């Protein structure tokens, strides 16, 4: 035990910030309320007095704080290995455990964070438990409240850490097992353990132990918050507690997401309430230790990468919102300046208010993946963890000196009952003394006979009462757990001092109906199982019973589900304030029809007769007693006020309703089974019994309703009415607040809705456009064959035309070329003619000059004789000249003729030149025309190509068959 007490959290955080704390908020959600419970649904004198006034475990007048020591939240980080998906995607490592306390960024090694402990991917959950949880559990067993929760993004390993599986049990089963081991190791104290299990799904609190407990209210008063109407079950063994978790898990919301096939869609809080007091007769008046251990599996935050829709998206937004609030609360707690901490912004923080505000030890296990794709998310988790490290707590042991703790109440009740039993025994022994009288012998005889008769009937009544008391004492005693190492002194000296042992082994665990993770079995369990085996040897019958029973407990659980209405689970409760219900455990022993004689392996019970016989009779008695009491609450053992009576009746009514609900679900399961195996008579028999039981319970409910109405109309005093009004006002306020919260939620949802609507409209437009495109395509596809043939013919024509045009273009080009050649030739001719013409012109000019000279000489010779002589001479001379000339060249006539010829030639040349120029111009015009035509044809050709390409494209979208068969005309090569 001493070894379990160590390990206080170290303060690694460099900043220590004072936690804003209100003195009034010192209670945990459900522990603060005193639970008025009697195991058979009937109140006792001890409990009735307590019922009128709510009790708070942590109010100043009720507890003594034994040394408050400042601590910080224990913060650890657990890496999970890369998942197969991450490995497939070739993810890198982005964060890693650098030693035992540091997390470092792979890419940027200067980014690193320190925590109390960092666990690498290969660390076992058992090791995590030892470091991060064990001290919280042992503290809780000593009266210090404790909270352990796993935080991290989706699929980072929270549920693996908190629940685990058969190969690697999680913190919750390990803690439960440890709690019972601690009881075993603490012989000087006796314990009473009870559990509750709830989930927060979409900001609605549901009771996982009671299917009827949906949408429970969180109430708050000066002392803190609590869940109204949550069911608590007293637990007797680890297997019993785990079976309740397993049953609760059946109701938890789990769904598949992109990142996790079995993603938790709700936050769950499993609460173990522990009461302990010194063991033995001398414990009277001593303080009781009371504490709560909250084991929380949060739903994972989801990044925007999660492509969720519909219900998953809604769940995700609720999860993210509540985790965001948790982050804000932690920030504000560590900021030190803020007075207002927004606990009320989410149900999660409201329920965790007490833990977070420093009234108990807290261990935060942050789960992370090393994968690079989650680099940012992991960084956020690490930052959250770093902030949380600075939250300061002041853990203290809660000691209750009030006599009204549940364990004290049971102890007192046992004592009172024992006294009453003694009185009864004495009464039975004392036979009335009748004095002999001679005077009135007849009368005396008559009196004697009457007396004998009365005595007889009184004896019978008292025997019955005694039996009932014994049964009650036994049942109460069974709820209080002590170590087998405790002294063997019994509460009943005449009985062998059998005590209960608490451990769980393979057989107890193998059966656990756990939809997604089989709970618990590790090496230690096997050890424990071995120890159970060895202990059991003391009792041959037990051993035989266990060995011959192949799946005894499995059968029990299955049958318990079936026959849940027939078990001993008797819910009784207190309605002092919050109507929280507590039931005694539905133990295997209770089922007399289906259970082997010793169904709890590890428990040896503090009973007189054999455990099985006791339990069987208990079951019977309890049922009978309860039924009696329901119809006659005013038993000799009760004396309660009218309001208490109404409360009691209401509670009984509630319990009955819960049982009816349970029976109905069991009946449904049986119907399913019956449908599968109709020949099973046992199932039909069980179904019939369940139906009868449901009917009987419904009648009882109706009867209770009547009684409540009568009682309320008859007995309500003004004070009670005022109290009722106060209560209703408080409820009204609560409802108003919830309404406000809902209204705020609605506003957010409305905004989201508006956004969705606009997104939807955009999508609709896109869809319309796509539809149009589709229709166009379909239209093309749906073109009838004749139209397609017509199109093909048209294309053929076009192709033909194109060929013609191409041909005529070629001809024109040829002609054009010829004309160009001709034009070049003509130009050559023209230039040659021009040269010749120029040469001729020069000759003509020369000849004309000569002619003029000759004419002037002729005229001069005609004018004088001398001159004549001379002229003759001249003439002679001339004749000489002429003769000379004749000798040297043609005569004038010849020259004239030559001149005329050259003129003619000149003229013909000019005419030829003109004609050539004319022809040239003509050719130029033709060239121009042919060029234009050419351009026109080219243009036409381009248009044709465009047309062909268009046709080809539209036909190209059709099926391959169509394109090969029907689009042949568009084949490029063929076209070209
Ligand atoms: N430390 C670990 N070692 C081996 N496997 C692990 C470890 N942690 C988680 N896993 C595996 O990773 C998967 C996801 O883990 P788990 O369901 O616990 O994530 P989670 O954080 O609870 O997710 P969610 O928030 O979606 O519920 C599971 O298949 C689980 O077995």
PDB file of N, CA and C in Angstrom, residues 433-504:
ATOM      1  N   UNK A 433     -46.208 -14.275  31.631  1.00  0.00           N
ATOM      2  CA  UNK A 433     -46.511 -15.063  32.846  1.00  0.00           C
ATOM      3  C   UNK A 433     -47.987 -14.895  33.209  1.00  0.00           C
ATOM      4  N   UNK A 434     -48.647 -15.984  33.229  1.00  0.00           N
ATOM      5  CA  UNK A 434     -50.067 -15.913  33.596  1.00  0.00           C
ATOM      6  C   UNK A 434     -50.242 -16.474  35.027  1.00  0.00           C
ATOM      7  N   UNK A 435     -50.892 -15.676  35.825  1.00  0.00           N
ATOM      8  CA  UNK A 435     -51.045 -16.123  37.223  1.00  0.00           C
ATOM      9  C   UNK A 435     -52.292 -16.976  37.412  1.00  0.00           C
ATOM     10  N   UNK A 436     -52.029 -17.953  38.142  1.00  0.00           N
ATOM     11  CA  UNK A 436     -53.161 -18.838  38.410  1.00  0.00           C
ATOM     12  C   UNK A 436     -54.176 -18.135  39.326  1.00  0.00           C
ATOM     13  N   UNK A 437     -55.412 -18.322  39.039  1.00  0.00           N
ATOM     14  CA  UNK A 437     -56.438 -17.723  39.900  1.00  0.00           C
ATOM     15  C   UNK A 437     -57.600 -18.692  40.002  1.00  0.00           C
ATOM     16  N   UNK A 438     -57.899 -19.050  41.234  1.00  0.00           N
ATOM     17  CA  UNK A 438     -58.967 -20.031  41.418  1.00  0.00           C
ATOM     18  C   UNK A 438     -60.322 -19.445  41.114  1.00  0.00           C
ATOM     19  N   UNK A 439     -60.400 -18.115  41.369  1.00  0.00           N
ATOM     20  CA  UNK A 439     -61.710 -17.473  41.194  1.00  0.00           C
ATOM     21  C   UNK A 439     -62.178 -17.489  39.751  1.00  0.00           C
ATOM     22  N   UNK A 440     -61.214 -17.396  38.880  1.00  0.00           N
ATOM     23  CA  UNK A 440     -61.656 -17.226  37.486  1.00  0.00           C
ATOM     24  C   UNK A 440     -60.914 -18.184  36.561  1.00  0.00           C
ATOM     25  N   UNK A 441     -61.106 -19.451  36.909  1.00  0.00           N
ATOM     26  CA  UNK A 441     -60.350 -20.448  36.153  1.00  0.00           C
ATOM     27  C   UNK A 441     -60.731 -20.463  34.679  1.00  0.00           C
ATOM     28  N   UNK A 442     -62.034 -20.320  34.472  1.00  0.00           N
ATOM     29  CA  UNK A 442     -62.531 -20.376  33.084  1.00  0.00           C
ATOM     30  C   UNK A 442     -61.966 -19.200  32.274  1.00  0.00           C
ATOM     31  N   UNK A 443     -62.074 -18.061  32.990  1.00  0.00           N
ATOM     32  CA  UNK A 443     -61.559 -16.857  32.299  1.00  0.00           C
ATOM     33  C   UNK A 443     -60.061 -16.984  32.022  1.00  0.00           C
ATOM     34  N   UNK A 444     -59.398 -17.549  33.011  1.00  0.00           N
ATOM     35  CA  UNK A 444     -57.947 -17.724  32.852  1.00  0.00           C
ATOM     36  C   UNK A 444     -57.622 -18.654  31.690  1.00  0.00           C
ATOM     37  N   UNK A 445     -58.434 -19.718  31.649  1.00  0.00           N
ATOM     38  CA  UNK A 445     -58.220 -20.678  30.565  1.00  0.00           C
ATOM     39  C   UNK A 445     -58.430 -20.004  29.198  1.00  0.00           C
ATOM     40  N   UNK A 446     -59.547 -19.236  29.242  1.00  0.00           N
ATOM     41  CA  UNK A 446     -59.851 -18.514  27.992  1.00  0.00           C
ATOM     42  C   UNK A 446     -58.695 -17.581  27.599  1.00  0.00           C
ATOM     43  N   UNK A 447     -58.211 -16.842  28.609  1.00  0.00           N
ATOM     44  CA  UNK A 447     -57.102 -15.908  28.375  1.00  0.00           C
ATOM     45  C   UNK A 447     -55.866 -16.646  27.882  1.00  0.00           C
ATOM     46  N   UNK A 448     -55.685 -17.794  28.523  1.00  0.00           N
ATOM     47  CA  UNK A 448     -54.520 -18.597  28.144  1.00  0.00           C
ATOM     48  C   UNK A 448     -54.586 -18.996  26.673  1.00  0.00           C
ATOM     49  N   UNK A 449     -55.794 -19.442  26.320  1.00  0.00           N
ATOM     50  CA  UNK A 449     -55.968 -19.856  24.914  1.00  0.00           C
ATOM     51  C   UNK A 449     -55.741 -18.665  23.960  1.00  0.00           C
ATOM     52  N   UNK A 450     -56.362 -17.528  24.371  1.00  0.00           N
ATOM     53  CA  UNK A 450     -56.172 -16.315  23.545  1.00  0.00           C
ATOM     54  C   UNK A 450     -54.696 -15.947  23.465  1.00  0.00           C
ATOM     55  N   UNK A 451     -54.083 -16.007  24.640  1.00  0.00           N
ATOM     56  CA  UNK A 451     -52.664 -15.649  24.711  1.00  0.00           C
ATOM     57  C   UNK A 451     -51.805 -16.553  23.842  1.00  0.00           C
ATOM     58  N   UNK A 452     -52.154 -17.840  23.942  1.00  0.00           N
ATOM     59  CA  UNK A 452     -51.384 -18.795  23.121  1.00  0.00           C
ATOM     60  C   UNK A 452     -51.543 -18.492  21.629  1.00  0.00           C
ATOM     61  N   UNK A 453     -52.793 -18.211  21.308  1.00  0.00           N
ATOM     62  CA  UNK A 453     -53.058 -17.915  19.895  1.00  0.00           C
ATOM     63  C   UNK A 453     -52.287 -16.664  19.447  1.00  0.00           C
ATOM     64  N   UNK A 454     -52.406 -15.615  20.324  1.00  0.00           N
ATOM     65  CA  UNK A 454     -51.713 -14.360  19.988  1.00  0.00           C
ATOM     66  C   UNK A 454     -50.193 -14.578  19.930  1.00  0.00           C
ATOM     67  N   UNK A 455     -49.762 -15.327  20.912  1.00  0.00           N
ATOM     68  CA  UNK A 455     -48.321 -15.587  20.962  1.00  0.00           C
ATOM     69  C   UNK A 455     -47.847 -16.303  19.705  1.00  0.00           C
ATOM     70  N   UNK A 456     -48.695 -17.266  19.328  1.00  0.00           N
ATOM     71  CA  UNK A 456     -48.370 -18.023  18.116  1.00  0.00           C
ATOM     72  C   UNK A 456     -48.235 -17.104  16.906  1.00  0.00           C
ATOM     73  N   UNK A 457     -49.280 -16.272  16.765  1.00  0.00           N
ATOM     74  CA  UNK A 457     -49.246 -15.398  15.577  1.00  0.00           C
ATOM     75  C   UNK A 457     -48.111 -14.378  15.695  1.00  0.00           C
ATOM     76  N   UNK A 458     -47.864 -13.898  16.934  1.00  0.00           N
ATOM     77  CA  UNK A 458     -46.774 -12.938  17.108  1.00  0.00           C
ATOM     78  C   UNK A 458     -45.431 -13.602  16.802  1.00  0.00           C
ATOM     79  N   UNK A 459     -45.346 -14.825  17.265  1.00  0.00           N
ATOM     80  CA  UNK A 459     -44.116 -15.577  16.986  1.00  0.00           C
ATOM     81  C   UNK A 459     -43.866 -15.682  15.478  1.00  0.00           C
ATOM     82  N   UNK A 460     -44.961 -16.027  14.800  1.00  0.00           N
ATOM     83  CA  UNK A 460     -44.836 -16.165  13.334  1.00  0.00           C
ATOM     84  C   UNK A 460     -44.405 -14.844  12.693  1.00  0.00           C
ATOM     85  N   UNK A 461     -45.110 -13.769  13.143  1.00  0.00           N
ATOM     86  CA  UNK A 461     -44.765 -12.434  12.583  1.00  0.00           C
ATOM     87  C   UNK A 461     -43.305 -12.103  12.855  1.00  0.00           C
ATOM     88  N   UNK A 462     -42.914 -12.367  14.092  1.00  0.00           N
ATOM     89  CA  UNK A 462     -41.560 -11.979  14.463  1.00  0.00           C
ATOM     90  C   UNK A 462     -40.511 -12.840  13.757  1.00  0.00           C
ATOM     91  N   UNK A 463     -40.884 -14.080  13.545  1.00  0.00           N
ATOM     92  CA  UNK A 463     -39.966 -14.943  12.774  1.00  0.00           C
ATOM     93  C   UNK A 463     -39.774 -14.370  11.374  1.00  0.00           C
ATOM     94  N   UNK A 464     -40.898 -13.958  10.816  1.00  0.00           N
ATOM     95  CA  UNK A 464     -40.825 -13.372   9.469  1.00  0.00           C
ATOM     96  C   UNK A 464     -39.967 -12.103   9.467  1.00  0.00           C
ATOM     97  N   UNK A 465     -40.260 -11.264  10.481  1.00  0.00           N
ATOM     98  CA  UNK A 465     -39.498 -10.010  10.566  1.00  0.00           C
ATOM     99  C   UNK A 465     -38.020 -10.297  10.762  1.00  0.00           C
ATOM    100  N   UNK A 466     -37.768 -11.326  11.570  1.00  0.00           N
ATOM    101  CA  UNK A 466     -36.371 -11.687  11.823  1.00  0.00           C
ATOM    102  C   UNK A 466     -35.678 -12.133  10.523  1.00  0.00           C
ATOM    103  N   UNK A 467     -36.427 -12.968   9.809  1.00  0.00           N
ATOM    104  CA  UNK A 467     -35.850 -13.447   8.542  1.00  0.00           C
ATOM    105  C   UNK A 467     -35.577 -12.276   7.596  1.00  0.00           C
ATOM    106  N   UNK A 468     -36.548 -11.358   7.569  1.00  0.00           N
ATOM    107  CA  UNK A 468     -36.376 -10.191   6.679  1.00  0.00           C
ATOM    108  C   UNK A 468     -35.170  -9.373   7.122  1.00  0.00           C
ATOM    109  N   UNK A 469     -35.066  -9.193   8.454  1.00  0.00           N
ATOM    110  CA  UNK A 469     -33.924  -8.424   8.966  1.00  0.00           C
ATOM    111  C   UNK A 469     -32.599  -9.092   8.626  1.00  0.00           C
ATOM    112  N   UNK A 470     -32.582 -10.378   8.814  1.00  0.00           N
ATOM    113  CA  UNK A 470     -31.342 -11.113   8.507  1.00  0.00           C
ATOM    114  C   UNK A 470     -30.940 -10.933   7.055  1.00  0.00           C
ATOM    115  N   UNK A 471     -31.946 -11.092   6.219  1.00  0.00           N
ATOM    116  CA  UNK A 471     -31.685 -10.934   4.784  1.00  0.00           C
ATOM    117  C   UNK A 471     -31.148  -9.546   4.476  1.00  0.00           C
ATOM    118  N   UNK A 472     -31.774  -8.567   5.122  1.00  0.00           N
ATOM    119  CA  UNK A 472     -31.364  -7.177   4.888  1.00  0.00           C
ATOM    120  C   UNK A 472     -29.939  -6.945   5.384  1.00  0.00           C
ATOM    121  N   UNK A 473     -29.659  -7.460   6.551  1.00  0.00           N
ATOM    122  CA  UNK A 473     -28.301  -7.301   7.099  1.00  0.00           C
ATOM    123  C   UNK A 473     -27.297  -7.936   6.159  1.00  0.00           C
ATOM    124  N   UNK A 474     -27.643  -9.117   5.687  1.00  0.00           N
ATOM    125  CA  UNK A 474     -26.705  -9.796   4.783  1.00  0.00           C
ATOM    126  C   UNK A 474     -26.482  -8.979   3.525  1.00  0.00           C
ATOM    127  N   UNK A 475     -27.568  -8.466   2.998  1.00  0.00           N
ATOM    128  CA  UNK A 475     -27.411  -7.715   1.752  1.00  0.00           C
ATOM    129  C   UNK A 475     -26.586  -6.452   1.950  1.00  0.00           C
ATOM    130  N   UNK A 476     -26.874  -5.768   3.048  1.00  0.00           N
ATOM    131  CA  UNK A 476     -26.087  -4.563   3.326  1.00  0.00           C
ATOM    132  C   UNK A 476     -24.623  -4.892   3.527  1.00  0.00           C
ATOM    133  N   UNK A 477     -24.400  -5.983   4.251  1.00  0.00           N
ATOM    134  CA  UNK A 477     -23.021  -6.361   4.552  1.00  0.00           C
ATOM    135  C   UNK A 477     -22.246  -6.678   3.285  1.00  0.00           C
ATOM    136  N   UNK A 478     -22.962  -7.291   2.357  1.00  0.00           N
ATOM    137  CA  UNK A 478     -22.278  -7.684   1.125  1.00  0.00           C
ATOM    138  C   UNK A 478     -21.782  -6.492   0.321  1.00  0.00           C
ATOM    139  N   UNK A 479     -22.431  -5.370   0.479  1.00  0.00           N
ATOM    140  CA  UNK A 479     -22.039  -4.202  -0.305  1.00  0.00           C
ATOM    141  C   UNK A 479     -20.751  -3.579   0.200  1.00  0.00           C
ATOM    142  N   UNK A 480     -20.424  -3.868   1.426  1.00  0.00           N
ATOM    143  CA  UNK A 480     -19.214  -3.259   1.983  1.00  0.00           C
ATOM    144  C   UNK A 480     -18.062  -4.219   1.763  1.00  0.00           C
ATOM    145  N   UNK A 481     -17.037  -3.700   1.112  1.00  0.00           N
ATOM    146  CA  UNK A 481     -15.925  -4.549   0.694  1.00  0.00           C
ATOM    147  C   UNK A 481     -14.773  -4.435   1.670  1.00  0.00           C
ATOM    148  N   UNK A 482     -14.245  -5.574   2.049  1.00  0.00           N
ATOM    149  CA  UNK A 482     -13.038  -5.549   2.883  1.00  0.00           C
ATOM    150  C   UNK A 482     -12.053  -6.563   2.353  1.00  0.00           C
ATOM    151  N   UNK A 483     -10.825  -6.365   2.756  1.00  0.00           N
ATOM    152  CA  UNK A 483      -9.793  -7.294   2.318  1.00  0.00           C
ATOM    153  C   UNK A 483      -9.937  -8.628   3.019  1.00  0.00           C
ATOM    154  N   UNK A 484      -9.528  -9.687   2.328  1.00  0.00           N
ATOM    155  CA  UNK A 484      -9.531 -10.989   3.000  1.00  0.00           C
ATOM    156  C   UNK A 484      -8.436 -11.035   4.053  1.00  0.00           C
ATOM    157  N   UNK A 485      -7.536 -10.038   3.983  1.00  0.00           N
ATOM    158  CA  UNK A 485      -6.491 -10.010   4.992  1.00  0.00           C
ATOM    159  C   UNK A 485      -6.996  -9.407   6.295  1.00  0.00           C
ATOM    160  N   UNK A 486      -8.210  -8.843   6.232  1.00  0.00           N
ATOM    161  CA  UNK A 486      -8.767  -8.253   7.444  1.00  0.00           C
ATOM    162  C   UNK A 486      -8.994  -9.348   8.466  1.00  0.00           C
ATOM    163  N   UNK A 487      -9.084  -8.933   9.715  1.00  0.00           N
ATOM    164  CA  UNK A 487      -9.263  -9.937  10.770  1.00  0.00           C
ATOM    165  C   UNK A 487     -10.527 -10.723  10.488  1.00  0.00           C
ATOM    166  N   UNK A 488     -10.530 -11.944  10.865  1.00  0.00           N
ATOM    167  CA  UNK A 488     -11.644 -12.815  10.553  1.00  0.00           C
ATOM    168  C   UNK A 488     -12.829 -12.574  11.486  1.00  0.00           C
ATOM    169  N   UNK A 489     -12.677 -11.583  12.369  1.00  0.00           N
ATOM    170  CA  UNK A 489     -13.794 -11.327  13.280  1.00  0.00           C
ATOM    171  C   UNK A 489     -15.001 -10.874  12.485  1.00  0.00           C
ATOM    172  N   UNK A 490     -16.048 -11.510  12.702  1.00  0.00           N
ATOM    173  CA  UNK A 490     -17.233 -11.250  11.908  1.00  0.00           C
ATOM    174  C   UNK A 490     -18.127 -10.250  12.605  1.00  0.00           C
ATOM    175  N   UNK A 491     -18.998  -9.712  11.779  1.00  0.00           N
ATOM    176  CA  UNK A 491     -20.023  -8.870  12.394  1.00  0.00           C
ATOM    177  C   UNK A 491     -20.960  -9.733  13.218  1.00  0.00           C
ATOM    178  N   UNK A 492     -21.073 -10.986  12.819  1.00  0.00           N
ATOM    179  CA  UNK A 492     -21.930 -11.926  13.538  1.00  0.00           C
ATOM    180  C   UNK A 492     -21.052 -12.982  14.177  1.00  0.00           C
ATOM    181  N   UNK A 493     -20.902 -12.890  15.484  1.00  0.00           N
ATOM    182  CA  UNK A 493     -19.944 -13.770  16.131  1.00  0.00           C
ATOM    183  C   UNK A 493     -20.254 -15.251  15.926  1.00  0.00           C
ATOM    184  N   UNK A 494     -21.524 -15.550  15.750  1.00  0.00           N
ATOM    185  CA  UNK A 494     -21.863 -16.955  15.614  1.00  0.00           C
ATOM    186  C   UNK A 494     -21.617 -17.480  14.212  1.00  0.00           C
ATOM    187  N   UNK A 495     -21.190 -16.579  13.269  1.00  0.00           N
ATOM    188  CA  UNK A 495     -20.964 -17.045  11.891  1.00  0.00           C
ATOM    189  C   UNK A 495     -19.488 -17.126  11.595  1.00  0.00           C
ATOM    190  N   UNK A 496     -19.121 -18.019  10.696  1.00  0.00           N
ATOM    191  CA  UNK A 496     -17.721 -18.014  10.289  1.00  0.00           C
ATOM    192  C   UNK A 496     -17.418 -16.689   9.602  1.00  0.00           C
ATOM    193  N   UNK A 497     -16.261 -16.147   9.896  1.00  0.00           N
ATOM    194  CA  UNK A 497     -15.934 -14.790   9.414  1.00  0.00           C
ATOM    195  C   UNK A 497     -15.470 -14.742   7.977  1.00  0.00           C
ATOM    196  N   UNK A 498     -16.314 -15.123   7.066  1.00  0.00           N
ATOM    197  CA  UNK A 498     -15.923 -15.081   5.650  1.00  0.00           C
ATOM    198  C   UNK A 498     -15.932 -13.662   5.142  1.00  0.00           C
ATOM    199  N   UNK A 499     -14.858 -13.321   4.458  1.00  0.00           N
ATOM    200  CA  UNK A 499     -14.780 -11.969   3.900  1.00  0.00           C
ATOM    201  C   UNK A 499     -14.640 -12.046   2.391  1.00  0.00           C
ATOM    202  N   UNK A 500     -14.932 -10.929   1.790  1.00  0.00           N
ATOM    203  CA  UNK A 500     -14.884 -10.870   0.336  1.00  0.00           C
ATOM    204  C   UNK A 500     -13.463 -10.632  -0.193  1.00  0.00           C
ATOM    205  N   UNK A 501     -13.116 -11.267  -1.273  1.00  0.00           N
ATOM    206  CA  UNK A 501     -11.847 -10.950  -1.909  1.00  0.00           C
ATOM    207  C   UNK A 501     -12.112 -10.323  -3.268  1.00  0.00           C
ATOM    208  N   UNK A 502     -11.211  -9.503  -3.732  1.00  0.00           N
ATOM    209  CA  UNK A 502     -11.487  -8.814  -4.990  1.00  0.00           C
ATOM    210  C   UNK A 502     -10.337  -8.946  -5.967  1.00  0.00           C
ATOM    211  N   UNK A 503     -10.589  -9.636  -6.987  1.00  0.00           N
ATOM    212  CA  UNK A 503      -9.624  -9.751  -8.073  1.00  0.00           C
ATOM    213  C   UNK A 503     -10.386 -10.277  -9.261  1.00  0.00           C
ATOM    214  N   UNK A 504      -9.768 -10.270 -10.408  1.00  0.00           N
ATOM    215  CA  UNK A 504     -10.467 -10.847 -11.544  1.00  0.00           C
ATOM    216  C   UNK A 504      -9.505 -11.570 -12.449  1.00  0.00           C
TER     217      UNK A 504
END
